[in-house]
C-alpha cells in the first residue's frame, strides 16, 4: 500500500506553487490563529521542538497506526476501511515527509541526524504495513463489495490494492521476503545516489582570476596561490606573492552559468569535463540500483522495471513511451541538425578556423551569443525586474485574479521555522477560509538540497463531516498523481511567467520602479524559442536514457557508460566525450498537455476569473482522484491526448506549433 512512499523523492521543480488548490474544498476548515505566539515544533509539529522529538514522533505514528490496524481487522464498513487506511497513510506520511524535508534543508546537524534515524525506523514499519495481510484483505473487501458510494473512494480502494500488490503481498513468503529486501536496497541506493550528488559536486581551480568574466564571479569562491617574483626593492632577490583565482564548484546551476558566459574555451572545457564526470561513487550505486530494480520487476512478473513502474500511468507501457519518443526524435532531427550547423558555423567565424568543431562545452556559450545578438538582449538586465519581493507580488496577483484568494506572509510560532530566511505563506479564500500553507526557503546555503524542489509536509484529507485537514483522501492530495501527469500544472504556469499582460502587473525594476519593457519581454520570448529543436532533442535523449537503463535487459551485467554514449551518438548532435557520465547525476520527467491548455483555455485572457475557476474545478481540485486523461479532456475537450500503441500520450500539436516545428510532414505525429 505504501510502496510509493519509500521511493518518493523531493519533486525537483519548485514551480509547482499552486498545490494547495489541488483539492477543492466542500468544507470550511478549522480556523488558524495567525497571531499564535505559543511555541511549537518544527513545521508546527509539537513533537519536533528538539531533535530527539523525532523519536517520539515515529513512536506515536506507529502507535496510532497500530490502533487503526486493530480497528480495520474488525472489518467495519467499506467506507470506514478506506477512511482508516487513509488515516494510516496520513499518519505515516507526516513522519516520512517531515524527516525528508529536515534531512535535506535543516542547518543543525542534530536535527538532520535524528531525522535520518526517524526515516530509517519508519521505513522498517512501512515494510510491515506493505506485507500486512489484514489490511490487504480489508482493502480487497472494500473494493469488491460495491458499497463505496463515491468515485474517489472506489479509486482509492483500487490504488491501495495495486500498491499492496506492487509490494509483493500476493507472492509466496520466500519471494515476498526478497521483494522487501530489494525495496529496502533500492531505497538506500536512491538516497545514496542523491547524497553523492550533493557531497561530490566536483570543482576546478582557475588562475588567474581574469579568466573568469566579472558577471559570474559572485557565484564562485575566490582562492589564492603563492607565486615567486623579483622584489622591486632589491634586484635579484625573490619574495612570495599571492595570485588570485576562482574555484568553480561544478554543480549544475553554477556549471551552466560558466558554460554560458565564459569566453575562455579552456575554462569551459575544464568545468564541463569535471561537472560531467562526478560523482564517481554513483557508477557503482547506479549499477546496483539497476540490478535491484530489474530483479524486483522480474519477481513481480514484468520484463523490466520500466514496465513495472508504468502501471497506473497514462502511457501504460515502456513500448508506448519509447515509440512516442522515437517519433518525436525523427520529427525534430532535421531542424536540430540545422541548428547545430548554425552554432558550429558561428564558432568557426569567431575562431577564424574553418575546420574547428563544435564541442559539448561550446553550445551554451555560442547559443547565448547568438540570442543576445539576434534580440539585442543583455541577460544581466533581466534579473533587475524580478527581485524576490516582486516575484511574490506576481504570485499574489495570480492567486487573486484566477482563484479569488489571497496569498500572504503569516508569522510563524517560535520553533516552527528551521532558518531565518524561511517565509510562511497562507492562501486564504474569503468564503472558504484558509486553503493551505506554503513554506518558502529560497536561498542556497551549505548542506541544503542544491536544486529547486518541493517537499510535502501535510496533505489534504477529510477528517469528519465538518473538518478538513488543509491544503478528500490524502492518498490523492497534491502531486500524488500519475508520474507522467505531475508536471502539467507547473508547466502551464510557466506560460504566465512569459506573458507580458501578466508580467507588466508586477515585474518592476528593483531600484527605479520601472515596469518591465514590452520589448524586453518579446526579446526574452524570442531568444527562448531559438534552438527549440536542439533543446527538445536533448529532452528526448534524457527520457530515452531513463527508459533504456531501466528497460528490458538482454545481457547482464550491462555497461551503462557504453549504453548512454551510444544513445547520445544516436539521438543527439552533441559529441560524447570519453570519461564523461551525465547519467550519474540527472533525473527527468515527461509532461502532458500544458501547451494545449494554454492555447485553448488561458491565452485569450490569462488572468480571467473564469479561466481560474475552470482550472481549479476541472483540473487542480482533484489531485490524483480522477484519471488524468479524463481531467485533461474535460478541461479543454478532444485534442489534448491521443491513443498510441495501446497507451495514452500527449497530443503535441500545440507544442510543435509554438516551437515552430510543425509542418505538413510532421503534422501526423502531433495528432
XYZ file of C-alpha atoms in Angstrom:
671
model
C 0.000 0.000 0.000
C 2.666 2.486 0.993
C 5.132 1.271 -1.598
C 5.037 4.698 -3.246
C 6.185 6.401 -0.023
C 9.529 4.751 0.437
C 10.701 5.551 -3.070
C 9.395 9.093 -3.050
C 11.978 11.779 -3.727
C 11.558 15.538 -3.482
C 9.955 16.971 -6.552
C 12.748 18.752 -8.323
C 10.765 21.630 -9.797
C 9.838 24.363 -7.380
C 7.483 25.843 -9.969
C 4.520 23.950 -8.523
C 3.343 26.726 -6.236
C -0.360 26.057 -6.597
C -0.632 22.680 -4.844
C -2.993 23.984 -2.141
C -5.659 24.226 -4.847
C -5.384 20.619 -5.887
C -8.270 19.538 -3.654
C -11.477 21.538 -3.855
C -12.934 22.420 -0.515
C -16.518 21.437 0.234
C -15.975 22.045 3.936
C -14.930 25.101 5.862
C -11.660 24.382 7.599
C -10.787 24.941 11.182
C -9.679 28.485 11.847
C -5.976 29.146 12.186
C -4.784 31.595 14.830
C -2.302 33.623 12.839
C -1.233 35.615 15.888
C -0.373 32.493 17.887
C 2.796 33.220 19.838
C 2.960 29.986 21.846
C 5.940 27.810 20.987
C 5.615 24.799 18.766
C 7.957 22.418 16.984
C 9.396 22.191 13.519
C 6.729 22.642 10.790
C 4.121 23.123 13.512
C 4.501 19.612 14.974
C 4.727 19.824 18.769
C 6.945 16.734 18.927
C 9.688 18.438 16.947
C 10.693 21.086 19.486
C 14.052 19.327 19.745
C 15.944 16.812 17.612
C 15.044 13.944 19.948
C 11.391 14.713 19.282
C 11.672 12.741 16.057
C 11.865 9.580 18.158
C 8.514 10.276 19.813
C 7.054 11.415 16.502
C 7.826 7.999 14.994
C 6.674 6.067 18.051
C 3.311 7.819 18.206
C 2.781 7.377 14.468
C 3.382 3.636 14.840
C 1.154 3.502 17.927
C -1.741 5.277 16.192
C -1.343 3.195 13.036
C -1.450 0.007 15.116
C -4.711 1.138 16.691
C -6.167 1.712 13.238
C -4.979 -1.724 12.077
C -6.822 -3.290 15.012
C -9.929 -1.328 14.043
C -9.693 -2.431 10.408
C -9.203 -6.065 11.427
C -12.778 -5.980 12.785
C -13.925 -5.440 9.152
C -16.071 -2.303 9.567
C -17.970 -0.855 6.599
C -16.138 -0.403 3.313
C -16.210 3.376 3.712
C -14.690 3.087 7.205
C -11.971 0.760 5.959
C -10.903 3.265 3.315
C -11.132 6.182 5.766
C -8.978 4.355 8.324
C -6.462 3.318 5.685
C -6.191 6.916 4.590
C -5.540 7.982 8.186
C -2.758 5.419 8.464
C -1.260 6.788 5.264
C -1.562 10.353 6.565
C -0.017 9.464 9.924
C 2.950 7.681 8.385
C 3.467 10.285 5.648
C 3.687 13.065 8.238
C 6.800 11.405 9.644
C 8.283 10.372 6.297
C 7.814 13.796 4.727
C 8.943 15.822 7.741
C 12.050 13.696 8.157
C 12.923 14.060 4.478
C 12.474 17.836 4.471
C 14.550 18.147 7.643
C 17.268 15.918 6.259
C 17.540 17.999 3.102
C 17.275 21.533 4.486
C 17.903 21.863 8.235
C 21.170 23.637 9.106
C 21.521 21.941 12.526
C 23.347 18.621 12.356
C 21.495 17.297 15.412
C 18.127 17.661 13.702
C 19.447 16.091 10.497
C 20.883 13.064 12.299
C 17.646 12.428 14.210
C 15.623 12.864 11.014
C 17.765 10.173 9.368
C 17.157 7.825 12.305
C 13.425 8.544 12.159
C 13.377 7.866 8.442
C 15.106 4.524 8.882
C 12.739 3.456 11.660
C 9.549 4.466 9.865
C 10.741 2.690 6.717
C 11.075 -0.539 8.681
C 7.484 -0.052 9.791
C 6.444 0.635 6.204
C 7.651 -2.826 5.259
C 5.393 -4.239 7.967
C 2.448 -2.303 6.552
C 3.212 -3.348 2.996
C 3.106 -7.027 3.979
C 0.102 -6.863 6.321
C -2.498 -9.316 5.007
C -5.180 -7.977 7.335
C -5.005 -4.599 5.627
C -4.714 -6.114 2.163
C -7.754 -8.334 2.658
C -9.759 -5.428 4.051
C -8.936 -3.278 1.036
C -9.913 -6.098 -1.345
C -13.207 -6.484 0.531
C -13.915 -2.763 0.295
C -13.102 -2.765 -3.424
C -15.210 -5.805 -4.254
C -18.375 -5.411 -2.198
C -19.676 -2.442 -4.221
C -20.714 -0.349 -1.209
C -18.313 2.548 -1.779
C -20.528 5.453 -2.756
C -18.120 7.865 -4.466
C -15.837 7.523 -7.447
C -12.948 8.839 -5.371
C -13.455 6.188 -2.693
C -13.594 3.434 -5.329
C -10.471 4.784 -6.999
C -8.711 4.968 -3.623
C -9.533 1.312 -2.935
C -8.235 0.306 -6.378
C -4.973 2.200 -5.955
C -4.435 0.903 -2.422
C -4.896 -2.680 -3.604
C -2.480 -2.179 -6.518
C 0.052 -0.506 -4.209
C -0.101 -3.550 -1.938
C 0.433 -5.892 -4.865
C 3.314 -3.820 -6.228
C 4.901 -4.537 -2.856
C 4.545 -8.280 -3.489
C 1.990 -9.097 -0.805
C 0.303 -11.662 -3.066
C 3.563 -13.598 -3.551
C 4.754 -16.717 -1.671
C 6.644 -15.882 1.523
C 10.113 -16.515 0.103
C 9.570 -14.215 -2.867
C 7.869 -11.635 -0.653
C 10.891 -11.538 1.637
C 13.139 -10.984 -1.372
C 10.898 -8.196 -2.702
C 11.046 -6.480 0.687
C 14.831 -6.707 0.727
C 15.090 -5.372 -2.817
C 12.790 -2.466 -1.970
C 14.896 -1.618 1.068
C 18.062 -1.858 -1.011
C 16.597 0.417 -3.699
C 15.512 2.976 -1.112
C 19.024 3.112 0.376
C 20.630 3.300 -3.052
C 18.349 6.150 -4.163
C 19.262 8.081 -1.052
C 22.954 7.345 -1.512
C 22.740 8.456 -5.153
C 21.268 11.815 -4.131
C 23.691 12.327 -1.271
C 26.663 11.652 -3.541
C 25.481 14.380 -5.920
C 25.362 16.834 -3.019
C 28.619 15.742 -1.390
C 30.740 15.455 -4.534
C 29.751 18.205 -6.987
C 33.306 18.490 -8.268
C 35.422 21.606 -8.686
C 38.168 23.147 -10.794
C 40.549 25.920 -9.796
C 41.164 28.680 -12.330
C 44.124 31.093 -12.331
C 44.379 33.975 -12.855
C 41.060 35.492 -11.804
C 40.874 37.489 -15.042
C 39.905 34.318 -16.927
C 36.503 34.419 -15.218
C 34.000 37.036 -16.511
C 33.025 39.599 -13.914
C 29.265 38.910 -14.115
C 29.656 35.388 -12.681
C 32.463 35.948 -10.202
C 29.949 36.324 -7.363
C 28.938 32.683 -7.933
C 32.461 31.411 -7.332
C 34.838 31.106 -4.418
C 37.949 33.327 -4.510
C 41.175 31.387 -3.936
C 44.836 32.355 -3.766
C 48.153 30.703 -4.507
C 51.706 31.711 -3.823
C 53.927 32.741 -6.696
C 57.570 33.785 -6.675
C 58.642 37.072 -8.204
C 61.505 39.523 -8.269
C 61.427 42.096 -5.472
C 61.134 45.702 -6.591
C 63.372 46.836 -3.773
C 66.302 44.543 -4.442
C 67.149 43.264 -7.896
C 67.889 39.574 -7.836
C 66.042 38.772 -4.582
C 62.745 36.902 -4.537
C 59.603 37.140 -2.480
C 56.329 35.208 -2.428
C 53.308 36.919 -3.905
C 49.660 35.895 -3.882
C 47.825 35.344 -7.123
C 44.016 35.424 -7.065
C 41.901 32.833 -8.819
C 38.450 31.264 -8.542
C 37.208 27.810 -7.605
C 34.304 26.669 -9.783
C 32.064 24.248 -7.904
C 30.638 22.295 -10.816
C 27.124 21.746 -9.509
C 24.582 22.159 -12.332
C 23.494 25.778 -11.850
C 26.990 27.197 -11.480
C 28.301 24.993 -14.270
C 25.639 26.245 -16.679
C 26.494 29.882 -15.906
C 30.171 29.182 -16.553
C 29.474 27.398 -19.836
C 27.090 30.126 -20.914
C 29.150 33.224 -20.176
C 32.865 32.350 -20.158
C 34.812 33.303 -23.326
C 37.866 31.225 -22.355
C 37.299 27.838 -24.039
C 39.806 26.040 -21.825
C 37.947 27.179 -18.707
C 34.676 25.942 -20.205
C 36.287 22.640 -21.129
C 37.760 22.047 -17.680
C 34.470 22.865 -15.976
C 32.441 20.686 -18.356
C 34.716 17.666 -18.027
C 34.717 17.832 -14.244
C 30.995 18.513 -13.921
C 30.143 15.677 -16.314
C 32.282 13.065 -14.573
C 31.221 13.328 -10.928
C 30.212 11.928 -8.508
C 32.379 8.888 -9.236
C 30.725 6.841 -6.494
C 27.433 6.867 -8.393
C 28.737 4.497 -11.053
C 28.569 1.632 -8.579
C 25.395 2.945 -6.946
C 23.563 3.176 -10.270
C 24.658 -0.288 -11.366
C 23.408 -1.761 -8.094
C 20.138 0.149 -8.380
C 19.542 -1.058 -11.947
C 20.197 -4.664 -10.933
C 17.994 -4.475 -7.823
C 15.109 -2.929 -9.709
C 15.426 -5.415 -12.558
C 15.324 -8.387 -10.183
C 12.337 -6.848 -8.409
C 10.477 -6.402 -11.692
C 11.125 -9.973 -12.749
C 9.862 -11.364 -9.462
C 6.738 -9.279 -9.989
C 6.226 -10.826 -13.417
C 7.402 -7.860 -15.505
C 10.044 -7.811 -18.218
C 11.657 -4.652 -16.837
C 11.490 -2.109 -14.059
C 10.242 0.416 -16.626
C 7.234 -1.836 -17.260
C 6.698 -2.302 -13.513
C 6.525 1.424 -12.734
C 4.367 2.303 -15.739
C 1.338 0.733 -14.082
C -1.343 3.374 -13.429
C 0.446 5.913 -15.639
C -1.173 7.254 -18.789
C 1.445 5.864 -21.174
C 0.849 2.380 -19.664
C 3.972 0.634 -21.013
C 7.621 1.268 -21.962
C 6.805 0.349 -25.555
C 4.321 3.234 -25.749
C 6.827 5.683 -24.288
C 9.777 4.611 -26.434
C 7.828 4.544 -29.703
C 6.414 8.005 -28.942
C 9.898 9.335 -28.162
C 11.306 7.834 -31.351
C 8.538 9.510 -33.348
C 9.404 12.819 -31.751
C 13.115 12.231 -32.325
C 12.581 11.615 -36.038
C 10.342 14.676 -36.276
C 12.858 17.038 -34.670
C 16.068 15.727 -36.216
C 16.182 17.792 -39.417
C 15.597 21.080 -37.598
C 18.060 20.141 -34.834
C 20.701 19.383 -37.469
C 20.162 22.834 -38.988
C 20.536 24.478 -35.594
C 23.699 22.511 -34.848
C 25.282 23.652 -38.117
C 24.334 27.258 -37.354
C 26.022 27.107 -33.946
C 29.111 25.395 -35.373
C 29.421 27.966 -38.149
C 29.302 30.794 -35.622
C 32.154 29.220 -33.679
C 34.156 28.891 -36.883
C 33.518 32.548 -37.717
C 34.533 33.681 -34.242
C 37.621 31.473 -34.114
C 38.596 32.174 -37.711
C 39.111 28.498 -38.493
C 37.065 26.507 -40.984
C 37.972 23.104 -39.571
C 37.191 23.760 -35.950
C 34.484 21.517 -34.494
C 31.735 22.264 -32.003
C 32.484 20.727 -28.622
C 29.977 19.937 -25.843
C 31.290 22.838 -23.756
C 30.670 25.272 -26.644
C 26.920 25.046 -27.234
C 25.693 27.134 -24.288
C 28.276 29.868 -24.938
C 27.591 30.316 -28.640
C 23.806 29.976 -28.406
C 23.831 32.675 -25.726
C 25.942 34.854 -28.009
C 23.524 34.351 -30.902
C 20.463 35.039 -28.778
C 21.968 38.237 -27.402
C 22.912 39.400 -30.882
C 19.603 38.493 -32.552
C 17.452 40.199 -29.932
C 19.869 42.801 -28.521
C 19.392 41.037 -25.218
C 21.536 41.747 -22.172
C 20.901 38.858 -19.802
C 22.331 40.858 -16.906
C 19.441 43.345 -17.161
C 16.629 40.808 -16.839
C 17.019 39.944 -13.119
C 16.664 43.639 -12.237
C 12.919 43.311 -12.863
C 12.454 40.116 -10.879
C 13.536 40.740 -7.310
C 12.098 38.263 -4.800
C 9.517 40.725 -3.386
C 8.257 41.461 -6.898
C 8.024 37.775 -7.768
C 5.953 37.150 -4.642
C 3.725 40.027 -5.710
C 3.329 38.218 -9.016
C 2.184 35.077 -7.207
C -0.285 37.123 -5.202
C -1.625 38.565 -8.444
C -2.168 35.123 -9.966
C -3.840 33.705 -6.875
C -6.138 36.720 -6.557
C -7.013 37.052 -10.238
C -7.537 33.385 -11.025
C -8.870 31.974 -7.775
C -10.203 34.951 -5.836
C -7.927 34.186 -2.909
C -5.132 35.992 -1.081
C -1.542 34.793 -0.757
C 0.104 36.489 2.200
C 3.021 36.024 4.527
C 1.967 34.997 8.022
C 4.014 34.873 11.226
C 5.428 31.599 12.450
C 5.269 30.385 16.011
C 8.549 30.098 17.910
C 10.215 26.838 16.922
C 8.261 26.352 13.689
C 10.970 27.527 11.299
C 14.355 25.959 10.594
C 16.150 29.042 9.230
C 15.710 32.838 9.395
C 15.315 33.034 5.595
C 12.164 30.901 5.597
C 8.816 32.555 4.813
C 5.416 31.062 5.630
C 2.661 31.901 3.173
C -1.074 31.321 3.611
C -3.606 31.002 0.804
C -6.935 32.285 2.089
C -10.302 32.350 0.353
C -12.877 34.880 1.626
C -15.671 32.280 1.602
C -13.823 29.019 2.197
C -11.218 30.053 4.739
C -7.563 29.022 4.744
C -6.853 26.738 1.802
C -3.271 25.855 2.558
C 0.148 26.923 3.755
C 3.466 27.073 1.950
C 6.975 27.465 3.366
C 9.431 29.252 1.064
C 13.116 28.509 1.652
C 14.590 30.119 -1.437
C 18.261 30.827 -0.763
C 21.130 28.385 -1.163
C 23.343 27.507 1.782
C 25.838 24.866 2.736
C 24.296 21.482 3.440
C 20.951 22.326 1.865
C 19.437 20.396 -1.036
C 21.162 22.079 -4.011
C 18.355 22.294 -6.567
C 14.827 23.619 -6.787
C 12.320 21.267 -5.168
C 9.022 20.889 -3.389
C 8.580 18.810 -0.270
C 5.206 17.705 1.056
C 4.560 18.160 4.781
C 0.827 17.542 5.192
C -1.696 16.518 2.557
C -5.379 17.387 2.323
C -7.807 14.975 3.999
C -11.423 14.924 5.142
C -11.320 14.259 8.878
C -15.062 14.312 9.591
C -18.253 15.727 8.124
C -17.311 19.179 9.429
C -13.496 19.171 9.500
C -10.957 19.169 6.719
C -7.206 18.874 7.017
C -5.586 21.595 4.973
C -4.428 22.097 1.735
C -10.585 14.225 0.086
C -8.274 11.425 0.628
C -4.676 12.479 1.271
C -3.651 9.450 -0.798
C -4.504 11.633 -3.823
C -3.595 15.049 -2.379
C -1.200 17.460 -4.030
C 1.128 15.867 -6.563
C 0.279 12.264 -5.664
C -0.800 11.669 -9.215
C 0.411 9.648 -12.201
C 4.094 10.486 -12.700
C 3.589 11.480 -16.327
C 0.884 13.955 -15.260
C 2.578 15.522 -12.231
C 4.368 18.331 -14.065
C 1.428 19.526 -16.186
C 0.197 22.295 -13.808
C 3.684 23.706 -13.240
C 4.433 23.669 -16.959
C 1.172 25.504 -17.576
C 2.039 28.290 -15.149
C 5.373 28.813 -16.883
C 3.363 30.383 -19.704
C 2.157 33.032 -17.259
C 5.761 33.876 -16.453
C 6.431 34.937 -20.038
C 3.164 36.690 -20.939
C 3.573 40.484 -20.991
C -0.036 41.048 -19.903
C 0.839 39.277 -16.675
C 4.408 40.493 -16.240
C 3.590 44.183 -16.593
C 1.433 43.968 -13.474
C 4.271 43.036 -11.131
C 7.714 42.961 -12.827
C 9.338 46.262 -11.883
C 12.936 47.419 -11.685
C 14.220 46.904 -8.166
C 15.610 50.453 -7.853
C 13.667 52.686 -10.276
C 10.265 51.015 -10.141
C 10.105 50.962 -13.953
C 7.683 48.407 -15.397
C 9.462 45.767 -17.454
C 9.547 46.971 -21.085
C 7.400 45.032 -23.528
C 10.324 44.977 -25.956
C 12.451 43.158 -23.374
C 9.754 40.526 -22.829
C 9.445 39.978 -26.586
C 13.210 39.596 -26.792
C 13.208 37.065 -23.957
C 10.485 35.024 -25.613
C 12.181 35.205 -28.980
C 15.501 34.107 -27.515
C 13.794 31.282 -25.638
C 12.364 29.890 -28.865
C 15.713 29.893 -30.667
C 17.239 26.414 -30.866
C 13.975 24.858 -29.688
C 14.623 21.717 -31.712
C 18.024 21.233 -30.066
C 16.511 21.528 -26.600
C 13.647 19.168 -27.437
C 16.132 16.689 -28.871
C 18.070 16.844 -25.610
C 14.949 16.146 -23.542
C 14.077 13.182 -25.756
C 17.599 11.844 -25.216
C 17.282 12.167 -21.439
C 13.961 10.317 -21.459
C 15.384 7.524 -23.612
C 18.348 7.147 -21.255
C 15.920 6.611 -18.383
C 13.807 4.133 -20.370
C 16.861 2.218 -21.594
C 18.766 1.922 -18.317
C 15.684 0.593 -16.548
C 14.273 -1.222 -19.566
C 14.443 -4.853 -20.563
C 17.936 -6.262 -20.018
C 19.186 -8.531 -22.775
C 22.573 -9.003 -21.127
C 23.793 -8.805 -17.544
C 25.937 -7.085 -16.435
C 25.453 -4.082 -18.690
C 27.916 -1.260 -19.289
C 25.825 1.818 -18.530
C 28.531 4.160 -19.805
C 28.507 2.497 -23.226
C 24.703 2.489 -23.339
C 24.490 6.219 -22.642
C 27.316 7.006 -25.075
C 25.553 5.010 -27.820
C 22.236 6.776 -27.197
C 23.949 10.152 -27.270
C 25.524 9.449 -30.652
C 22.199 8.125 -31.931
C 19.886 10.806 -30.567
C 21.985 13.960 -30.371
C 24.395 16.060 -32.407
C 26.475 16.677 -29.313
C 29.738 14.776 -29.132
C 30.231 12.180 -26.466
C 33.472 12.830 -24.588
C 35.120 9.764 -23.111
C 35.265 9.929 -19.339
C 32.060 11.944 -19.003
C 28.979 10.345 -17.475
C 25.935 12.623 -17.436
C 23.714 9.751 -16.255
C 25.221 9.681 -12.773
C 23.562 12.940 -11.781
C 20.333 13.609 -13.647
C 16.593 12.952 -13.402
C 13.829 13.532 -15.923
C 10.051 13.755 -16.324
C 7.757 13.591 -19.355
C 4.857 16.038 -19.183
C 1.426 16.291 -20.773
C -0.751 18.985 -22.240
C 0.438 22.354 -20.862
C 0.780 23.975 -24.305
C -2.691 22.843 -25.331
C -4.288 24.069 -22.091
C -2.633 27.462 -22.508
C -3.685 27.806 -26.125
C -7.284 26.637 -25.740
C -8.140 27.990 -22.288
C -5.739 30.634 -20.978
C -4.137 32.516 -23.852
C -7.062 34.805 -24.703
C -7.396 36.170 -21.155
C -4.849 34.560 -18.817
C -5.984 36.386 -15.656
C -9.713 35.835 -16.129
C -11.564 34.531 -13.042
C -13.492 32.288 -15.425
C -10.215 30.732 -16.550
C -9.148 30.274 -12.939
C -12.449 28.646 -12.000
C -12.137 26.170 -14.864
C -8.533 25.344 -13.952
C -9.445 24.778 -10.351
C -12.756 22.923 -10.690
C -11.880 20.791 -13.697
C -8.169 20.086 -13.161
C -6.412 21.138 -9.970
C -9.002 20.268 -7.340
C -8.875 16.530 -7.937
C -5.201 15.750 -7.412
C -4.995 12.056 -8.291
C -8.661 11.325 -7.610
C -9.591 11.063 -11.304
C -7.954 9.594 -14.370
C -5.559 12.233 -15.781
C -6.741 11.739 -19.370
C -10.350 12.334 -18.274
C -9.351 15.512 -16.430
C -7.452 16.905 -19.405
C -10.197 16.094 -21.896
C -12.887 17.519 -19.634
C -10.873 20.725 -19.300
C -10.195 21.524 -22.960
C -12.002 18.865 -24.997
C -10.555 16.493 -27.550
C -7.088 17.031 -28.941
C -5.000 17.185 -25.779
C -4.120 13.474 -25.569
C -4.158 10.694 -28.119
C -4.122 6.904 -28.032
C -0.878 5.391 -29.223
C 0.033 1.681 -29.340
C -2.352 0.858 -26.515
C -1.425 3.763 -24.234
C -2.093 7.483 -23.916
C 0.474 10.075 -25.000
C 0.329 13.864 -25.368
C -1.079 15.418 -28.492
C 1.894 17.673 -29.177
C 0.380 19.755 -31.973
C 0.174 22.932 -29.863
C 3.690 22.429 -28.526
C 5.123 21.911 -32.009
C 3.274 24.943 -33.382
C 4.612 27.058 -30.524
C 8.172 25.930 -31.221
C 7.674 26.417 -34.985
C 8.439 22.761 -35.580
C 5.131 21.735 -37.139
C 4.892 21.311 -40.889
C 2.798 19.076 -43.143
C 5.366 16.283 -42.863
C 5.197 16.244 -39.044
C 1.535 17.092 -38.554
C 0.503 13.423 -38.282
C 2.837 12.988 -35.282
C 1.121 15.701 -33.300
C -2.284 14.063 -33.612
